PDB file of C-alpha atoms in Angstrom:
ATOM      1  CA  VAL A 661     -31.851 -40.880 -25.058  1.00 47.00           C
ATOM      2  CA  SER A 662     -31.287 -41.694 -28.676  1.00 50.00           C
ATOM      3  CA  THR A 663     -33.561 -42.929 -31.313  1.00 54.00           C
ATOM      4  CA  GLY A 664     -32.491 -44.470 -34.763  1.00 56.00           C
ATOM      5  CA  THR A 665     -29.872 -47.056 -35.538  1.00 59.00           C
ATOM      6  CA  GLY A 666     -29.118 -47.157 -39.098  1.00 58.00           C
ATOM      7  CA  SER A 667     -26.775 -45.457 -41.136  1.00 61.00           C
ATOM      8  CA  ASN A 668     -29.437 -43.130 -42.650  1.00 61.00           C
ATOM      9  CA  SER A 669     -31.156 -42.533 -39.229  1.00 57.00           C
ATOM     10  CA  ALA A 670     -31.286 -39.380 -37.223  1.00 58.00           C
ATOM     11  CA  ALA A 671     -30.481 -39.496 -33.543  1.00 58.00           C
ATOM     12  CA  LEU A 672     -32.371 -37.558 -31.126  1.00 61.00           C
ATOM     13  CA  TRP A 673     -31.087 -36.249 -27.832  1.00 57.00           C
ATOM     14  CA  ASP A 674     -32.957 -34.808 -24.874  1.00 63.00           C
ATOM     15  CA  VAL A 675     -30.981 -33.594 -22.007  1.00 60.00           C
ATOM     16  CA  ASP A 676     -32.689 -32.483 -18.693  1.00 64.00           C
ATOM     17  CA  ASP A 677     -31.996 -31.556 -15.032  1.00 65.00           C
ATOM     18  CA  VAL A 678     -27.958 -31.268 -15.897  1.00 60.00           C
ATOM     19  CA  GLN A 679     -25.860 -30.720 -12.591  1.00 60.00           C
ATOM     20  CA  ILE A 680     -22.039 -29.788 -12.681  1.00 55.00           C
ATOM     21  CA  THR A 681     -20.252 -30.708  -9.525  1.00 54.00           C
ATOM     22  CA  ALA A 682     -16.892 -30.104  -8.565  1.00 52.00           C
ATOM     23  CA  THR A 683     -14.486 -33.219  -8.049  1.00 54.00           C
ATOM     24  CA  ALA A 684     -12.547 -33.568  -4.775  1.00 55.00           C
ATOM     25  CA  GLY A 685      -9.483 -31.034  -4.766  1.00 54.00           C
ATOM     26  CA  SER A 686     -10.976 -28.582  -7.128  1.00 52.00           C
ATOM     27  CA  ASN A 687     -12.118 -25.030  -6.299  1.00 54.00           C
ATOM     28  CA  PRO A 688     -14.733 -23.595  -8.679  1.00 68.00           C
ATOM     29  CA  THR A 689     -14.842 -20.244  -7.258  1.00 90.00           C
ATOM     30  CA  ASN A 690     -12.434 -17.555  -7.667  1.00 93.00           C
ATOM     31  CA  GLN A 691     -10.211 -16.882  -4.338  1.00 95.00           C
ATOM     32  CA  ALA A 692      -9.099 -12.910  -3.530  1.00 96.00           C
ATOM     33  CA  PRO A 693      -5.246 -12.245  -3.513  1.00 98.00           C
ATOM     34  CA  VAL A 694      -3.871 -12.597  -0.122  1.00 98.00           C
ATOM     35  CA  ILE A 695      -1.950  -9.392   1.112  1.00 98.00           C
ATOM     36  CA  SER A 696       0.792 -10.022   4.131  1.00 98.00           C
ATOM     37  CA  ASN A 697       4.015  -8.824   5.314  1.00 98.00           C
ATOM     38  CA  VAL A 698       3.128  -5.370   4.854  1.00 98.00           C
ATOM     39  CA  GLU A 699       5.920  -3.006   6.109  1.00 98.00           C
ATOM     40  CA  HIS A 700       7.231   0.590   5.883  1.00 98.00           C
ATOM     41  CA  SER A 701      10.962   2.168   5.858  1.00 98.00           C
ATOM     42  CA  PRO A 702      12.409   3.862   7.248  1.00 97.00           C
ATOM     43  CA  THR A 703      10.196   3.396  10.498  1.00 97.00           C
ATOM     44  CA  ASN A 704       9.768   6.876  11.509  1.00 97.00           C
ATOM     45  CA  PRO A 705      10.394   9.119   8.520  1.00 97.00           C
ATOM     46  CA  GLN A 706      11.582  12.872   8.193  1.00 96.00           C
ATOM     47  CA  GLN A 707       8.568  15.221   6.588  1.00 96.00           C
ATOM     48  CA  GLY A 708       9.391  15.494   3.076  1.00 96.00           C
ATOM     49  CA  ALA A 709      11.483  12.256   2.844  1.00 97.00           C
ATOM     50  CA  SER A 710      10.865   9.176   0.700  1.00 98.00           C
ATOM     51  CA  THR A 711       9.096   6.527   2.256  1.00 98.00           C
ATOM     52  CA  THR A 712       8.735   3.131   1.071  1.00 98.00           C
ATOM     53  CA  ILE A 713       5.728   0.359   1.246  1.00 98.00           C
ATOM     54  CA  THR A 714       6.580  -3.042   0.702  1.00 98.00           C
ATOM     55  CA  ALA A 715       4.205  -5.999   0.789  1.00 98.00           C
ATOM     56  CA  SER A 716       3.651  -9.685  -0.375  1.00 98.00           C
ATOM     57  CA  VAL A 717       0.854 -10.631  -2.492  1.00 98.00           C
ATOM     58  CA  SER A 718      -0.278 -13.617  -3.939  1.00 98.00           C
ATOM     59  CA  ASP A 719      -3.105 -15.351  -5.446  1.00 97.00           C
ATOM     60  CA  ALA A 720      -3.577 -18.981  -5.076  1.00 95.00           C
ATOM     61  CA  ASP A 721      -5.774 -19.609  -8.145  1.00 95.00           C
ATOM     62  CA  GLY A 722      -4.734 -17.026 -10.536  1.00 94.00           C
ATOM     63  CA  SER A 723      -2.282 -14.298 -10.905  1.00 96.00           C
ATOM     64  CA  VAL A 724      -2.120 -10.767  -9.378  1.00 98.00           C
ATOM     65  CA  LYS A 725      -3.206  -8.225 -12.122  1.00 98.00           C
ATOM     66  CA  THR A 726      -2.667  -4.746  -9.988  1.00 98.00           C
ATOM     67  CA  VAL A 727      -1.216  -3.709  -6.777  1.00 98.00           C
ATOM     68  CA  THR A 728      -1.989  -0.194  -5.252  1.00 98.00           C
ATOM     69  CA  LEU A 729      -0.946   1.786  -2.201  1.00 98.00           C
ATOM     70  CA  LYS A 730      -3.482   4.166  -0.931  1.00 98.00           C
ATOM     71  CA  TYR A 731      -2.538   6.812   1.550  1.00 98.00           C
ATOM     72  CA  GLY A 732      -3.299  10.133   3.178  1.00 98.00           C
ATOM     73  CA  THR A 733      -3.115  12.193   6.689  1.00 97.00           C
ATOM     74  CA  SER A 734      -6.665  11.066   7.504  1.00 96.00           C
ATOM     75  CA  GLN A 735      -7.548   7.359   8.327  1.00 95.00           C
ATOM     76  CA  SER A 736     -11.010   7.981   6.755  1.00 95.00           C
ATOM     77  CA  ASN A 737      -9.701   9.944   3.484  1.00 95.00           C
ATOM     78  CA  LEU A 738      -6.879   7.977   1.761  1.00 98.00           C
ATOM     79  CA  ASP A 739      -6.986   9.993  -1.127  1.00 97.00           C
ATOM     80  CA  GLN A 740      -3.448   9.375  -2.405  1.00 98.00           C
ATOM     81  CA  THR A 741      -2.873   6.531  -4.782  1.00 98.00           C
ATOM     82  CA  VAL A 742       0.663   4.724  -5.761  1.00 98.00           C
ATOM     83  CA  ALA A 743       1.072   1.599  -8.271  1.00 98.00           C
ATOM     84  CA  MET A 744       3.317  -0.539  -6.446  1.00 98.00           C
ATOM     85  CA  ALA A 745       5.616  -2.708  -8.872  1.00 98.00           C
ATOM     86  CA  LEU A 746       6.532  -6.246  -8.406  1.00 98.00           C
ATOM     87  CA  GLN A 747      10.372  -6.367  -7.243  1.00 98.00           C
ATOM     88  CA  SER A 748      11.088 -10.373  -6.884  1.00 97.00           C
ATOM     89  CA  GLY A 749       8.568 -13.106  -6.181  1.00 97.00           C
ATOM     90  CA  THR A 750       5.678 -11.917  -4.596  1.00 98.00           C
ATOM     91  CA  THR A 751       7.200  -8.788  -3.111  1.00 98.00           C
ATOM     92  CA  TYR A 752       5.730  -5.463  -4.233  1.00 98.00           C
ATOM     93  CA  THR A 753       6.966  -2.007  -3.278  1.00 98.00           C
ATOM     94  CA  GLY A 754       5.753   1.841  -3.750  1.00 98.00           C
ATOM     95  CA  SER A 755       6.922   4.898  -2.585  1.00 98.00           C
ATOM     96  CA  PHE A 756       5.892   8.553  -1.863  1.00 98.00           C
ATOM     97  CA  THR A 757       7.230  11.755  -0.108  1.00 98.00           C
ATOM     98  CA  PHE A 758       6.095  11.960   3.250  1.00 97.00           C
ATOM     99  CA  PRO A 759       3.902  15.081   3.441  1.00 96.00           C
ATOM    100  CA  GLN A 760       4.000  17.661   5.957  1.00 96.00           C
ATOM    101  CA  ALA A 761       2.151  16.016   8.607  1.00 96.00           C
ATOM    102  CA  ASN A 762       2.757  14.210  12.032  1.00 96.00           C
ATOM    103  CA  THR A 763       0.952  11.187  10.797  1.00 97.00           C
ATOM    104  CA  VAL A 764       0.288   8.982   7.558  1.00 98.00           C
ATOM    105  CA  TYR A 765      -2.390   6.212   7.158  1.00 98.00           C
ATOM    106  CA  TYR A 766      -1.989   3.780   4.503  1.00 98.00           C
ATOM    107  CA  LYS A 767      -3.287   0.272   2.953  1.00 98.00           C
ATOM    108  CA  VAL A 768      -2.659  -1.850   0.281  1.00 98.00           C
ATOM    109  CA  GLU A 769      -5.245  -2.998  -2.480  1.00 98.00           C
ATOM    110  CA  ALA A 770      -4.582  -6.066  -4.827  1.00 98.00           C
ATOM    111  CA  THR A 771      -6.754  -7.180  -7.806  1.00 98.00           C
ATOM    112  CA  ASP A 772      -6.534 -10.545  -9.382  1.00 97.00           C
ATOM    113  CA  ASN A 773      -6.897 -11.818 -13.031  1.00 96.00           C
ATOM    114  CA  GLN A 774     -10.402 -12.092 -12.758  1.00 96.00           C
ATOM    115  CA  ASP A 775     -10.947  -8.560 -11.139  1.00 96.00           C
ATOM    116  CA  LEU A 776     -11.453 -10.014  -7.355  1.00 97.00           C
ATOM    117  CA  ALA A 777     -10.080  -7.487  -4.906  1.00 97.00           C
ATOM    118  CA  ALA A 778      -8.477  -7.857  -1.552  1.00 98.00           C
ATOM    119  CA  THR A 779      -7.592  -4.941   0.756  1.00 98.00           C
ATOM    120  CA  SER A 780      -5.204  -4.879   3.802  1.00 98.00           C
ATOM    121  CA  SER A 781      -5.610  -3.400   7.115  1.00 97.00           C
ATOM    122  CA  VAL A 782      -4.885   0.265   7.558  1.00 98.00           C
ATOM    123  CA  TYR A 783      -1.326   1.278   8.724  1.00 98.00           C
ATOM    124  CA  THR A 784       0.051   4.066  10.722  1.00 98.00           C
ATOM    125  CA  ILE A 785       3.115   6.025   9.873  1.00 97.00           C
ATOM    126  CA  THR A 786       4.574   8.384  12.440  1.00 97.00           C
ATOM    127  CA  ALA A 787       6.876  11.353  11.390  1.00 96.00           C
ATOM    128  CA  ALA A 788      10.234  11.885  13.241  1.00 94.00           C
ATOM    129  CA  ALA A 789      10.225  14.157  15.771  1.00 88.00           C
ATOM    130  CA  GLN A 790      11.189  17.576  14.294  1.00 72.00           C
ATOM    131  CA  GLN A 791      14.322  18.696  15.565  1.00 68.00           C
ATOM    132  CA  ILE A 792      13.650  22.652  16.432  1.00 66.00           C
ATOM    133  CA  SER A 793      17.264  24.596  16.277  1.00 63.00           C
ATOM    134  CA  SER A 794      17.172  27.229  18.556  1.00 61.00           C
ATOM    135  CA  PRO A 795      18.547  30.717  17.559  1.00 63.00           C
ATOM    136  CA  GLN A 796      22.440  31.062  17.657  1.00 65.00           C
ATOM    137  CA  SER A 797      23.195  33.401  20.441  1.00 60.00           C
ATOM    138  CA  ALA A 798      26.598  35.175  20.223  1.00 59.00           C
ATOM    139  CA  VAL A 799      28.299  36.937  23.444  1.00 61.00           C
ATOM    140  CA  LEU A 800      30.567  39.712  22.377  1.00 58.00           C
ATOM    141  CA  LEU A 801      33.523  40.371  24.292  1.00 65.00           C
ATOM    142  CA  MET A 802      35.083  43.829  24.472  1.00 62.00           C
ATOM    143  CA  PRO A 803      38.275  44.963  25.922  1.00 65.00           C
ATOM    144  CA  PRO A 804      38.153  47.640  28.522  1.00 63.00           C
ATOM    145  CA  THR A 805      38.879  50.952  27.127  1.00 63.00           C
ATOM    146  CA  SER A 806      40.309  53.958  29.006  1.00 58.00           C
ATOM    147  CA  LEU A 807      37.800  56.252  30.115  1.00 56.00           C
ATOM    148  CA  LYS A 808      38.867  59.925  30.013  1.00 61.00           C
ATOM    149  CA  SER A 809      36.950  62.397  31.913  1.00 57.00           C
ATOM    150  CA  THR A 810      36.905  65.835  30.673  1.00 60.00           C
ATOM    151  CA  THR A 811      36.406  68.630  33.178  1.00 61.00           C
ATOM    152  CA  SER A 812      35.754  71.926  32.186  1.00 56.00           C
TER     153      SER A 812
END
């Protein structure tokens, strides 16, 4: 409401009960990043071998700030972390050395530019079967020797 109408008069405004609503097609809330196509290579790594995790990460209403790989030898304790790097498009990769364990569990976490985070499911990698080398055995063949008998 305005009062006063001349060039030297003051205008007073009262604003009450302001309500802001979204228009059709807009999204007033931040959406979390989407993590998909999570894979590991090789399928069954040898203990001590480099293992690479790839994931597609996107954010529909902003940008991806960080992508992190968390892994460990216990599903309830993913205590190792690796920063994943953007390779191309929406594909991120991270690598680690497969530990001296039969199984590794891992997940991918992503944070967007507004610090909203998303976490993938927990995945499992099983180490390749260890090849146990059996001890080498050798057979020695000796040519017969002439036996001499001594009599006294």
